[in-house]
GROMACS .gro file of C-alpha atoms in nm:
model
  341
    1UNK     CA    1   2.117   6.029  13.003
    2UNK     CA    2   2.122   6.170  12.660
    3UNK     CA    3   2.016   5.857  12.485
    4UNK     CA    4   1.703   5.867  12.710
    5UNK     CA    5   1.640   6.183  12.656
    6UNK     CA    6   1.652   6.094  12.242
    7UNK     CA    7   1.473   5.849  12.330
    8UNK     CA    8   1.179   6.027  12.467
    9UNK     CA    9   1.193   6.351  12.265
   10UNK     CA   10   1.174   6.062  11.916
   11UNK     CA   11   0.809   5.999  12.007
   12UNK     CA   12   0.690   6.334  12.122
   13UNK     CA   13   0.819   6.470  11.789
   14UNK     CA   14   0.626   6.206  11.575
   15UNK     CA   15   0.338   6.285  11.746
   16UNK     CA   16   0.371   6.648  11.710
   17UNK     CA   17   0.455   6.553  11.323
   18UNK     CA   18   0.136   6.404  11.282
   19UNK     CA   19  -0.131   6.621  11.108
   20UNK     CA   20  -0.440   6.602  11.231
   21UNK     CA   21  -0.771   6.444  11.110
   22UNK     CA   22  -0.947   6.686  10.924
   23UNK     CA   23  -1.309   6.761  11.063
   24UNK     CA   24  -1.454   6.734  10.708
   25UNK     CA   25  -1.368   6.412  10.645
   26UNK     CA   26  -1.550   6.278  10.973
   27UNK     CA   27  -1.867   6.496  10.816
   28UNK     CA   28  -1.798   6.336  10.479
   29UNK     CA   29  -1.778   5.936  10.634
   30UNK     CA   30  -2.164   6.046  10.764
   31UNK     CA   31  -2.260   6.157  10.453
   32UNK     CA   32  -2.160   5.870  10.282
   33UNK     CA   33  -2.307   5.634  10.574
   34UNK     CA   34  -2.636   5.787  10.486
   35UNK     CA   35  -2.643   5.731  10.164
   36UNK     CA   36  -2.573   5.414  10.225
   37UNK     CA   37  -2.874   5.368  10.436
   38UNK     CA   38  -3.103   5.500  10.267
   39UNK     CA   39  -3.023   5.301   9.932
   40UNK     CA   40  -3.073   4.970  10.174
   41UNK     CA   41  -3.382   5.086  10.295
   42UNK     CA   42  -3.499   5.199   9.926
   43UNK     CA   43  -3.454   4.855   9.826
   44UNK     CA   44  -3.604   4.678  10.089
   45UNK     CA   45  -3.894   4.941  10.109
   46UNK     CA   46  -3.943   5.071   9.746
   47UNK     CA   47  -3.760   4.795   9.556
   48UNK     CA   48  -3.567   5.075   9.376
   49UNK     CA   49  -3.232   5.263   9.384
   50UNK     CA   50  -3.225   5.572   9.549
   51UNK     CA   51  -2.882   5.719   9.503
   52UNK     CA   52  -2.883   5.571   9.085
   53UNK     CA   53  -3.184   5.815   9.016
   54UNK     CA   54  -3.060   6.091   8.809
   55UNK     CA   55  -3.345   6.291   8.838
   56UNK     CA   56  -3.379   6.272   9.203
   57UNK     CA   57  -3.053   6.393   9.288
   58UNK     CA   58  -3.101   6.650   9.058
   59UNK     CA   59  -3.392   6.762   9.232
   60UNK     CA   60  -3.232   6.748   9.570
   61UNK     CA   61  -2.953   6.897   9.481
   62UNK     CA   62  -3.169   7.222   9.310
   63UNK     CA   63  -3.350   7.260   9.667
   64UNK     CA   64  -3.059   7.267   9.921
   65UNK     CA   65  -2.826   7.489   9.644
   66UNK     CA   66  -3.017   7.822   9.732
   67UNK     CA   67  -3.050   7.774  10.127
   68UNK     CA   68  -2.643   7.614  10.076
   69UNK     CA   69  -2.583   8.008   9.922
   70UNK     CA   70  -2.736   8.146  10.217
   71UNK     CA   71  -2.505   7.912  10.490
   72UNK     CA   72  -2.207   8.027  10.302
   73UNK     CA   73  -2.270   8.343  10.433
   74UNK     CA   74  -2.397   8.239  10.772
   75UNK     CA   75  -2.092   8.008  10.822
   76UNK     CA   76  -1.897   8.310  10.808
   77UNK     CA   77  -2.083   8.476  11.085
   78UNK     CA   78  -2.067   8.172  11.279
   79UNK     CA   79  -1.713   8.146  11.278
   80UNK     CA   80  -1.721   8.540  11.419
   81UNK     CA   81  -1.935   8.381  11.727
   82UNK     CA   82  -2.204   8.536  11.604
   83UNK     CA   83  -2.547   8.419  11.478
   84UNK     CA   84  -2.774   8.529  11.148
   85UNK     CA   85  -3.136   8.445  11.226
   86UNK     CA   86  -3.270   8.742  10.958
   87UNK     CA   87  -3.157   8.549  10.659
   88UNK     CA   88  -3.462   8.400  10.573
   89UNK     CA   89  -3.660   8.727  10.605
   90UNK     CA   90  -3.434   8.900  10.388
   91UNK     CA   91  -3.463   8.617  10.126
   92UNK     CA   92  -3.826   8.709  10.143
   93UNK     CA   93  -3.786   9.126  10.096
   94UNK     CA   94  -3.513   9.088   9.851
   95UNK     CA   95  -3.738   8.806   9.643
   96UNK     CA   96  -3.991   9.070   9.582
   97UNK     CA   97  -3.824   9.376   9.533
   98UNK     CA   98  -3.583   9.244   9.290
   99UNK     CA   99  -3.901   9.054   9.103
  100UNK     CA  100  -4.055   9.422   9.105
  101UNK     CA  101  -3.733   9.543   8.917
  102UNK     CA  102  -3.717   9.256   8.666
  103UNK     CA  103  -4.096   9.302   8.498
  104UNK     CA  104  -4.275   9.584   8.316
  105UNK     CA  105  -4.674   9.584   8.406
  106UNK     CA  106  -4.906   9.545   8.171
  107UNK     CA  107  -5.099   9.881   8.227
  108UNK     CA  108  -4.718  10.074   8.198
  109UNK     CA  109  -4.698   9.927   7.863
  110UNK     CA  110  -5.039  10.020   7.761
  111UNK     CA  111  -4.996  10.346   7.871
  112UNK     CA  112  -4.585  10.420   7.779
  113UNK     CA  113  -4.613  10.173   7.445
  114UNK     CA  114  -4.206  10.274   7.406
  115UNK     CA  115  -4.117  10.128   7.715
  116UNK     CA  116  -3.857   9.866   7.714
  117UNK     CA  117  -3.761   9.605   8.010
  118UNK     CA  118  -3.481   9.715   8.239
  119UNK     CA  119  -3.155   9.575   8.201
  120UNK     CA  120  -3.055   9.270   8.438
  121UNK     CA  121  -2.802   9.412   8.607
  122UNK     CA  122  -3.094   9.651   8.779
  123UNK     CA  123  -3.296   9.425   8.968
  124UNK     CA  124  -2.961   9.237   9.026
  125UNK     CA  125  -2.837   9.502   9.161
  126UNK     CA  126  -3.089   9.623   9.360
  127UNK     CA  127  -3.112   9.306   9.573
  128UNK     CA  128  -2.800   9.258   9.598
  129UNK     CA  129  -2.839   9.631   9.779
  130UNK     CA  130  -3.084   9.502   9.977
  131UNK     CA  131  -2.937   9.245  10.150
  132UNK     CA  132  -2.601   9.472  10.203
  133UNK     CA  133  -2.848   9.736  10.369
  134UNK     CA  134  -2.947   9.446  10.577
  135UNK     CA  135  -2.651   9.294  10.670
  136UNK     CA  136  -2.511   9.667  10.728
  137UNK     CA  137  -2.767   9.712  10.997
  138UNK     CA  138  -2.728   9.377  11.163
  139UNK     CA  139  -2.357   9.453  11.158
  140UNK     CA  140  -2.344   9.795  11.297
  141UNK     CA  141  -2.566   9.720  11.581
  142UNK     CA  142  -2.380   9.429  11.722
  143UNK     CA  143  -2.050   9.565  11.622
  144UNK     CA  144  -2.111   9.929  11.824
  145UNK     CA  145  -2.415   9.882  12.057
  146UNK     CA  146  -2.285   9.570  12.176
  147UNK     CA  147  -2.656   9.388  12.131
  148UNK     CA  148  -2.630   9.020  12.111
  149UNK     CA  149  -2.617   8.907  11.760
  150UNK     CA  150  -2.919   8.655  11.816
  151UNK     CA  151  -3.126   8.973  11.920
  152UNK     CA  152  -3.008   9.226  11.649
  153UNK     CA  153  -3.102   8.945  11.398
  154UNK     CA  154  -3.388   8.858  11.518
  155UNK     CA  155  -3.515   9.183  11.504
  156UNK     CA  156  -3.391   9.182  11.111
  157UNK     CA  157  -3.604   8.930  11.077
  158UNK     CA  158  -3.948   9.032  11.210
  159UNK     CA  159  -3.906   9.391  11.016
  160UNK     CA  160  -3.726   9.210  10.678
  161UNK     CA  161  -4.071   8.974  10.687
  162UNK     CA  162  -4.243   9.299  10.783
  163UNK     CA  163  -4.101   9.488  10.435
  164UNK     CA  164  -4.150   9.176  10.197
  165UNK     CA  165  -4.493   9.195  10.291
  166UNK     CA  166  -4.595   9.547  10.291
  167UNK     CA  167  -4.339   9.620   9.964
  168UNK     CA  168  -4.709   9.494   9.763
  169UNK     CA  169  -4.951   9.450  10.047
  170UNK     CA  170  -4.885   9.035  10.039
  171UNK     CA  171  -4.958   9.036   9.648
  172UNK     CA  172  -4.709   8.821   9.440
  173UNK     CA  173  -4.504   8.964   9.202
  174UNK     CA  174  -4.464   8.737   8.904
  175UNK     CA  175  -4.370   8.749   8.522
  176UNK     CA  176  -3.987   8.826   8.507
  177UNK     CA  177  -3.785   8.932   8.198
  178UNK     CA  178  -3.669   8.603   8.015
  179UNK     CA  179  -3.278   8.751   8.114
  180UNK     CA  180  -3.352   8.724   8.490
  181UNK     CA  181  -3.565   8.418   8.446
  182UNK     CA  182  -3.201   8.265   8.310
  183UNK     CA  183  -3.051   8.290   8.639
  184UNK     CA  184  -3.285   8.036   8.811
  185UNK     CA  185  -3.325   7.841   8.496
  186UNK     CA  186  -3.161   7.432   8.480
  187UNK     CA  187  -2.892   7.393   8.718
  188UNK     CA  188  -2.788   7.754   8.728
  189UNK     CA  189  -2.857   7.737   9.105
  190UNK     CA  190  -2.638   7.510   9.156
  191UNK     CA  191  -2.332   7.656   8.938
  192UNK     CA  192  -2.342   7.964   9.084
  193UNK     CA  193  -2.381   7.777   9.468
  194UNK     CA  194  -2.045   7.637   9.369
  195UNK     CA  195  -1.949   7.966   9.238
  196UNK     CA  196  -1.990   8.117   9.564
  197UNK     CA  197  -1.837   7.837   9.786
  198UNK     CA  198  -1.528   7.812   9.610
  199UNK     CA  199  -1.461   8.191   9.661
  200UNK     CA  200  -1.534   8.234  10.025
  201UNK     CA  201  -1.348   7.865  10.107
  202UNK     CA  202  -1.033   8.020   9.914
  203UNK     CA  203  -1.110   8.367  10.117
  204UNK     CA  204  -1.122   8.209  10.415
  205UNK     CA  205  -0.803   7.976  10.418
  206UNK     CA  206  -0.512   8.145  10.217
  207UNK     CA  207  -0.659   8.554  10.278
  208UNK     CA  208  -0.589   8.832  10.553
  209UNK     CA  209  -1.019   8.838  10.583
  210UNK     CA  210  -1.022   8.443  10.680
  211UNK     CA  211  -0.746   8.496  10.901
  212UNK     CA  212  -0.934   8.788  11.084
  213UNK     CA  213  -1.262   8.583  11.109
  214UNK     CA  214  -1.136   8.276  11.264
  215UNK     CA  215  -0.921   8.531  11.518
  216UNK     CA  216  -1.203   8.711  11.630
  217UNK     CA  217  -1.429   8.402  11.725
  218UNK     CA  218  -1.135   8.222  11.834
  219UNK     CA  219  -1.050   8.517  12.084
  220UNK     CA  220  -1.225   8.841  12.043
  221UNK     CA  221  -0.958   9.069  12.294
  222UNK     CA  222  -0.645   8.888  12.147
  223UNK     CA  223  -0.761   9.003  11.841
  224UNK     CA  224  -0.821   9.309  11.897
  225UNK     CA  225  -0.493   9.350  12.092
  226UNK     CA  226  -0.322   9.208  11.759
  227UNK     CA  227  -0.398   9.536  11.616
  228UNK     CA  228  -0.776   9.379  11.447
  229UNK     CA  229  -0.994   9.632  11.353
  230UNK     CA  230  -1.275   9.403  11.510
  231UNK     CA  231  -1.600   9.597  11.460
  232UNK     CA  232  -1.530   9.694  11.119
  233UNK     CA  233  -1.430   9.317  11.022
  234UNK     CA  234  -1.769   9.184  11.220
  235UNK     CA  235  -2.003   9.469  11.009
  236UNK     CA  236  -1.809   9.300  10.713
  237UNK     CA  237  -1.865   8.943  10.773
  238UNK     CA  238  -2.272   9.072  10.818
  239UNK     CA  239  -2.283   9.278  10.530
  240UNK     CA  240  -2.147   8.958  10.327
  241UNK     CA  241  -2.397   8.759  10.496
  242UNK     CA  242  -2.647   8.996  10.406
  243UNK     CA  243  -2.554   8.989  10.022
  244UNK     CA  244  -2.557   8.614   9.988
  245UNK     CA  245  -2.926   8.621  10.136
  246UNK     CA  246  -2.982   8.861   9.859
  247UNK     CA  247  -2.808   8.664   9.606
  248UNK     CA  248  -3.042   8.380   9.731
  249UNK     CA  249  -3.334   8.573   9.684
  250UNK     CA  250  -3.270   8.663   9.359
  251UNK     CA  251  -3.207   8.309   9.234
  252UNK     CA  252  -3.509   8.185   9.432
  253UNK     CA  253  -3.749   8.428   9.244
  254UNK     CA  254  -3.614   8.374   8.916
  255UNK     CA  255  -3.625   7.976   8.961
  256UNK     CA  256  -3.996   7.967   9.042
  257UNK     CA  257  -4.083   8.269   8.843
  258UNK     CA  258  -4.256   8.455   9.112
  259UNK     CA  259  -4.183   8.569   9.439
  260UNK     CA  260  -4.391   8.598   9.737
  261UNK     CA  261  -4.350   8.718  10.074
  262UNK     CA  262  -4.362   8.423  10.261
  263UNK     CA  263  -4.054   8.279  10.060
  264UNK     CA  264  -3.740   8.181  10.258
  265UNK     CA  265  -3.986   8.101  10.530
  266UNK     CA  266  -3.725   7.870  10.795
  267UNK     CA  267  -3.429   7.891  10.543
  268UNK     CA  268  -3.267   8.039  10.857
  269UNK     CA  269  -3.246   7.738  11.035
  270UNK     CA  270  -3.149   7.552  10.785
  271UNK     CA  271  -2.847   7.727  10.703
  272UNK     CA  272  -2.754   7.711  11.049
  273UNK     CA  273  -2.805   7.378  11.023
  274UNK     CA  274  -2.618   7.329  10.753
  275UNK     CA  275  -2.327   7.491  10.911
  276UNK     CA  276  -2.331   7.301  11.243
  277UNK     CA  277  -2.392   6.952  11.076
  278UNK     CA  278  -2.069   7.055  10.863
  279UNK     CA  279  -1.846   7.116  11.169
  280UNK     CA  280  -1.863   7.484  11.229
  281UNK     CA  281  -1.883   7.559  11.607
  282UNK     CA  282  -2.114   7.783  11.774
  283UNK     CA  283  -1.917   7.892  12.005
  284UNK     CA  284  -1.677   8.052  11.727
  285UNK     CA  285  -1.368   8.028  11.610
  286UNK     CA  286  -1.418   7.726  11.364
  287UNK     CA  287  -1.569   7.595  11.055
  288UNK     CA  288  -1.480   7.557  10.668
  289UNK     CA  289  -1.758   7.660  10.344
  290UNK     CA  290  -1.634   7.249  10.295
  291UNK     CA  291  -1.788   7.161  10.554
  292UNK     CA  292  -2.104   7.364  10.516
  293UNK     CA  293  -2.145   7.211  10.159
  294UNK     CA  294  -2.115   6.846  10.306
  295UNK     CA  295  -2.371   6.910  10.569
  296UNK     CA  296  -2.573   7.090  10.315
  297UNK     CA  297  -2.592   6.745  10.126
  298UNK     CA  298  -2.616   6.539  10.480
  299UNK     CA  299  -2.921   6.768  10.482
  300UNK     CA  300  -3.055   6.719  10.135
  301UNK     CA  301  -3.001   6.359  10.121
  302UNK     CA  302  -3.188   6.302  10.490
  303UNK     CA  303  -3.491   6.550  10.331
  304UNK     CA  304  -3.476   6.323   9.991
  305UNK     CA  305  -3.458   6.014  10.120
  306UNK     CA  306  -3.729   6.093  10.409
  307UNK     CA  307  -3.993   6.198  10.098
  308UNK     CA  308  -3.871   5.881   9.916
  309UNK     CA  309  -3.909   5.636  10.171
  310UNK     CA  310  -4.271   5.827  10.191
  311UNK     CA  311  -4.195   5.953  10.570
  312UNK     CA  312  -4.436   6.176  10.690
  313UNK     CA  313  -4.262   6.584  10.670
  314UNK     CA  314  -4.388   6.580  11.075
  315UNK     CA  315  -4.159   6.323  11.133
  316UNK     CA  316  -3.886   6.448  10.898
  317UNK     CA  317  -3.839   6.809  11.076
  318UNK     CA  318  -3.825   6.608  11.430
  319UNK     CA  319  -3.556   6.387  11.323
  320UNK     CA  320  -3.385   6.679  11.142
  321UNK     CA  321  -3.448   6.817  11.482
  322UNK     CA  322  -3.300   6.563  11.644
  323UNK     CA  323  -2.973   6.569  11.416
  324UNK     CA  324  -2.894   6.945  11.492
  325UNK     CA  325  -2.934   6.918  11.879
  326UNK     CA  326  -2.667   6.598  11.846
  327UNK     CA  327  -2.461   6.807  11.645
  328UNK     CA  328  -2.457   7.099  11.872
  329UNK     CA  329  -2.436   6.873  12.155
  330UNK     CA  330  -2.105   6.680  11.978
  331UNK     CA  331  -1.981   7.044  11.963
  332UNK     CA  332  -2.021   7.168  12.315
  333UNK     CA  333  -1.834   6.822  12.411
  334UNK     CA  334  -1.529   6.835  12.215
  335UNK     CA  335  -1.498   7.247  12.336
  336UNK     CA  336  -1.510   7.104  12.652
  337UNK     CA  337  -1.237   6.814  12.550
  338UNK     CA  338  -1.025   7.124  12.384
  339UNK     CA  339  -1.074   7.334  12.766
  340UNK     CA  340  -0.957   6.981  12.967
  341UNK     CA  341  -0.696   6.925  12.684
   0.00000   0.00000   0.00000
């Protein structure tokens, strides 16, 4: 009897011994797959490399690193349960009342001839303040009045749009100081992207704060019962949010040299997305900044390789569409796997 019981316990503990396939390499094997496709079809259809194209990637990889700064952030509240649909807005308000921080008019120098441009740190600063004001409010009403997160931010959003527009009447603001003009300038976007993912994927695996987040969307009352101090940790996880739609709004502005008040316009949804495609569940409790950053490239190579293959944009946002209901879809069936399991 005891060498059957050996017998049977030897397999259940090699199983148990086994570590288990990490989600981000399933994300990563689609990334790769299509970039695979689309350098067939750029061949066949263009009779040209797509991947081998320096400046393309380049290019792709400049226009995904500010919305990939914003789903840093929203990955974050994702893995709370919770949703951030006032990102983009904020982008917007932030944009513009940094810009008006960063430049000196023309009439204020005619009339004050001494005046000198403010420091970089200032308009820094100030949207940085911004989008903690923002993410502050989002916080604090889903954290104490109980609103649904997808209503408190949605409200964010209408009044953050609201602000970036009135802040100037809907006039751009243009013509920063060469110092914050350096922040957007070559692949600064993209450095500080990294920047940003790196510290919040370190936070998040190996700190008491990414211990706390994945409790409280894995199982808000057992957190709370574990002594979590939830609705202070959830207005945190916002106000970070918040910040990084700042940050984003800052780099935005100084890479184009202008902000306006319809910038960040859908960047939302394509954090979201970027989150999702990348693993992270809406339903709470999981998701990695790895992950985010591979489905922010999944996402940047499918909007590349759409506009090189000469696909019409209608058609590109209903196949992105069409990728981000499979992915949710994908999710909601392996919760359901987890539940039976």
């Amino acid at each position: 009897m005891a060498q059957v019981a050996d017998a049977t316990a030897k397999p259940a503990a090699e199983k148990t011994d086994r570590r288990p396939w990490p989600a981000e390499f399933n994300v990563f094997i689609g990334l790769v797959i299509i970039a695979v496709l689309f350098e067939i079809l750029g061949w066949i259809f263009q009779g040209q490399s797509f991947l081998f194209n320096f400046q393309r990637l380049s290019i792709m990889i400049l226009q995904v690193s500010v919305i990939g700064i914003i789903a840093v952030g929203v990955t974050q509240v994702i893995i709370t349960g919770g949703i951030d649909l006032s990102s983009g807005s904020v982008v917007g308000a932030t944009a513009m009342i940094a810009m008006s921080f960063a430049q000196v008019s023309t009439y204020a120098r005619a009339v004050y001839p001494h005046l000198t441009d403010l420091p970089v740190i200032v308009p820094v600063a100030v949207g940085l303040g911004c989008g903690l004001l923002a993410g502050l409010i989002n916080g604090a009403l889903i954290a104490y009045t109980k609103i649904p997160p997808f209503i408190a931010t949605l409200g964010m959003m209408v009044s953050a749009r609201g602000v970036a527009k009135w802040y100037t009447e809907g006039q751009p603001v243009s013509f920063p100081t060469p110092d914050f003009a350096a922040i957007g300038a070559g692949m600064n976007p993209v450095l500080i992207f990294l920047a940003v993912a790196v510290l919040f994927q370190l936070a998040l695996r190996y700190t008491v704060y990414g211990r706390r987040t994945y409790a409280i969307g894995s199982n808000e009352q057992a957190a709370r019962v574990s002594g979590i101090n939830v609705e202070r940790h959830i207005i945190l996880v916002y106000c970070i949010a918040g910040v990084l739609a700042g940050l984003a709004g800052i780099v935005l502005s100084a890479r184009g040299l202008t902000a306006q008040s319809g910038m960040g316009t859908m960047y939302e949804l394509h954090a979201i997305s970027m989150a999702v495609i990348g693993g992270a569940s809406l339903a709470g409790g999981r998701g990695s900044i790895v992950g985010t950053a591979l489905g922010m490239l999944i996402l940047g190579v499918i909007t590349s390789g759409f506009t090189f293959l000469r696909v019409g944009a209608y058609y590109q946002e209903m196949i992105l569409g069409a990728i981000i209901v499979i992915a949710v879809v994908q999710d909601v069936y392996r919760q359901r796997a987890r539940g039976r399991g």
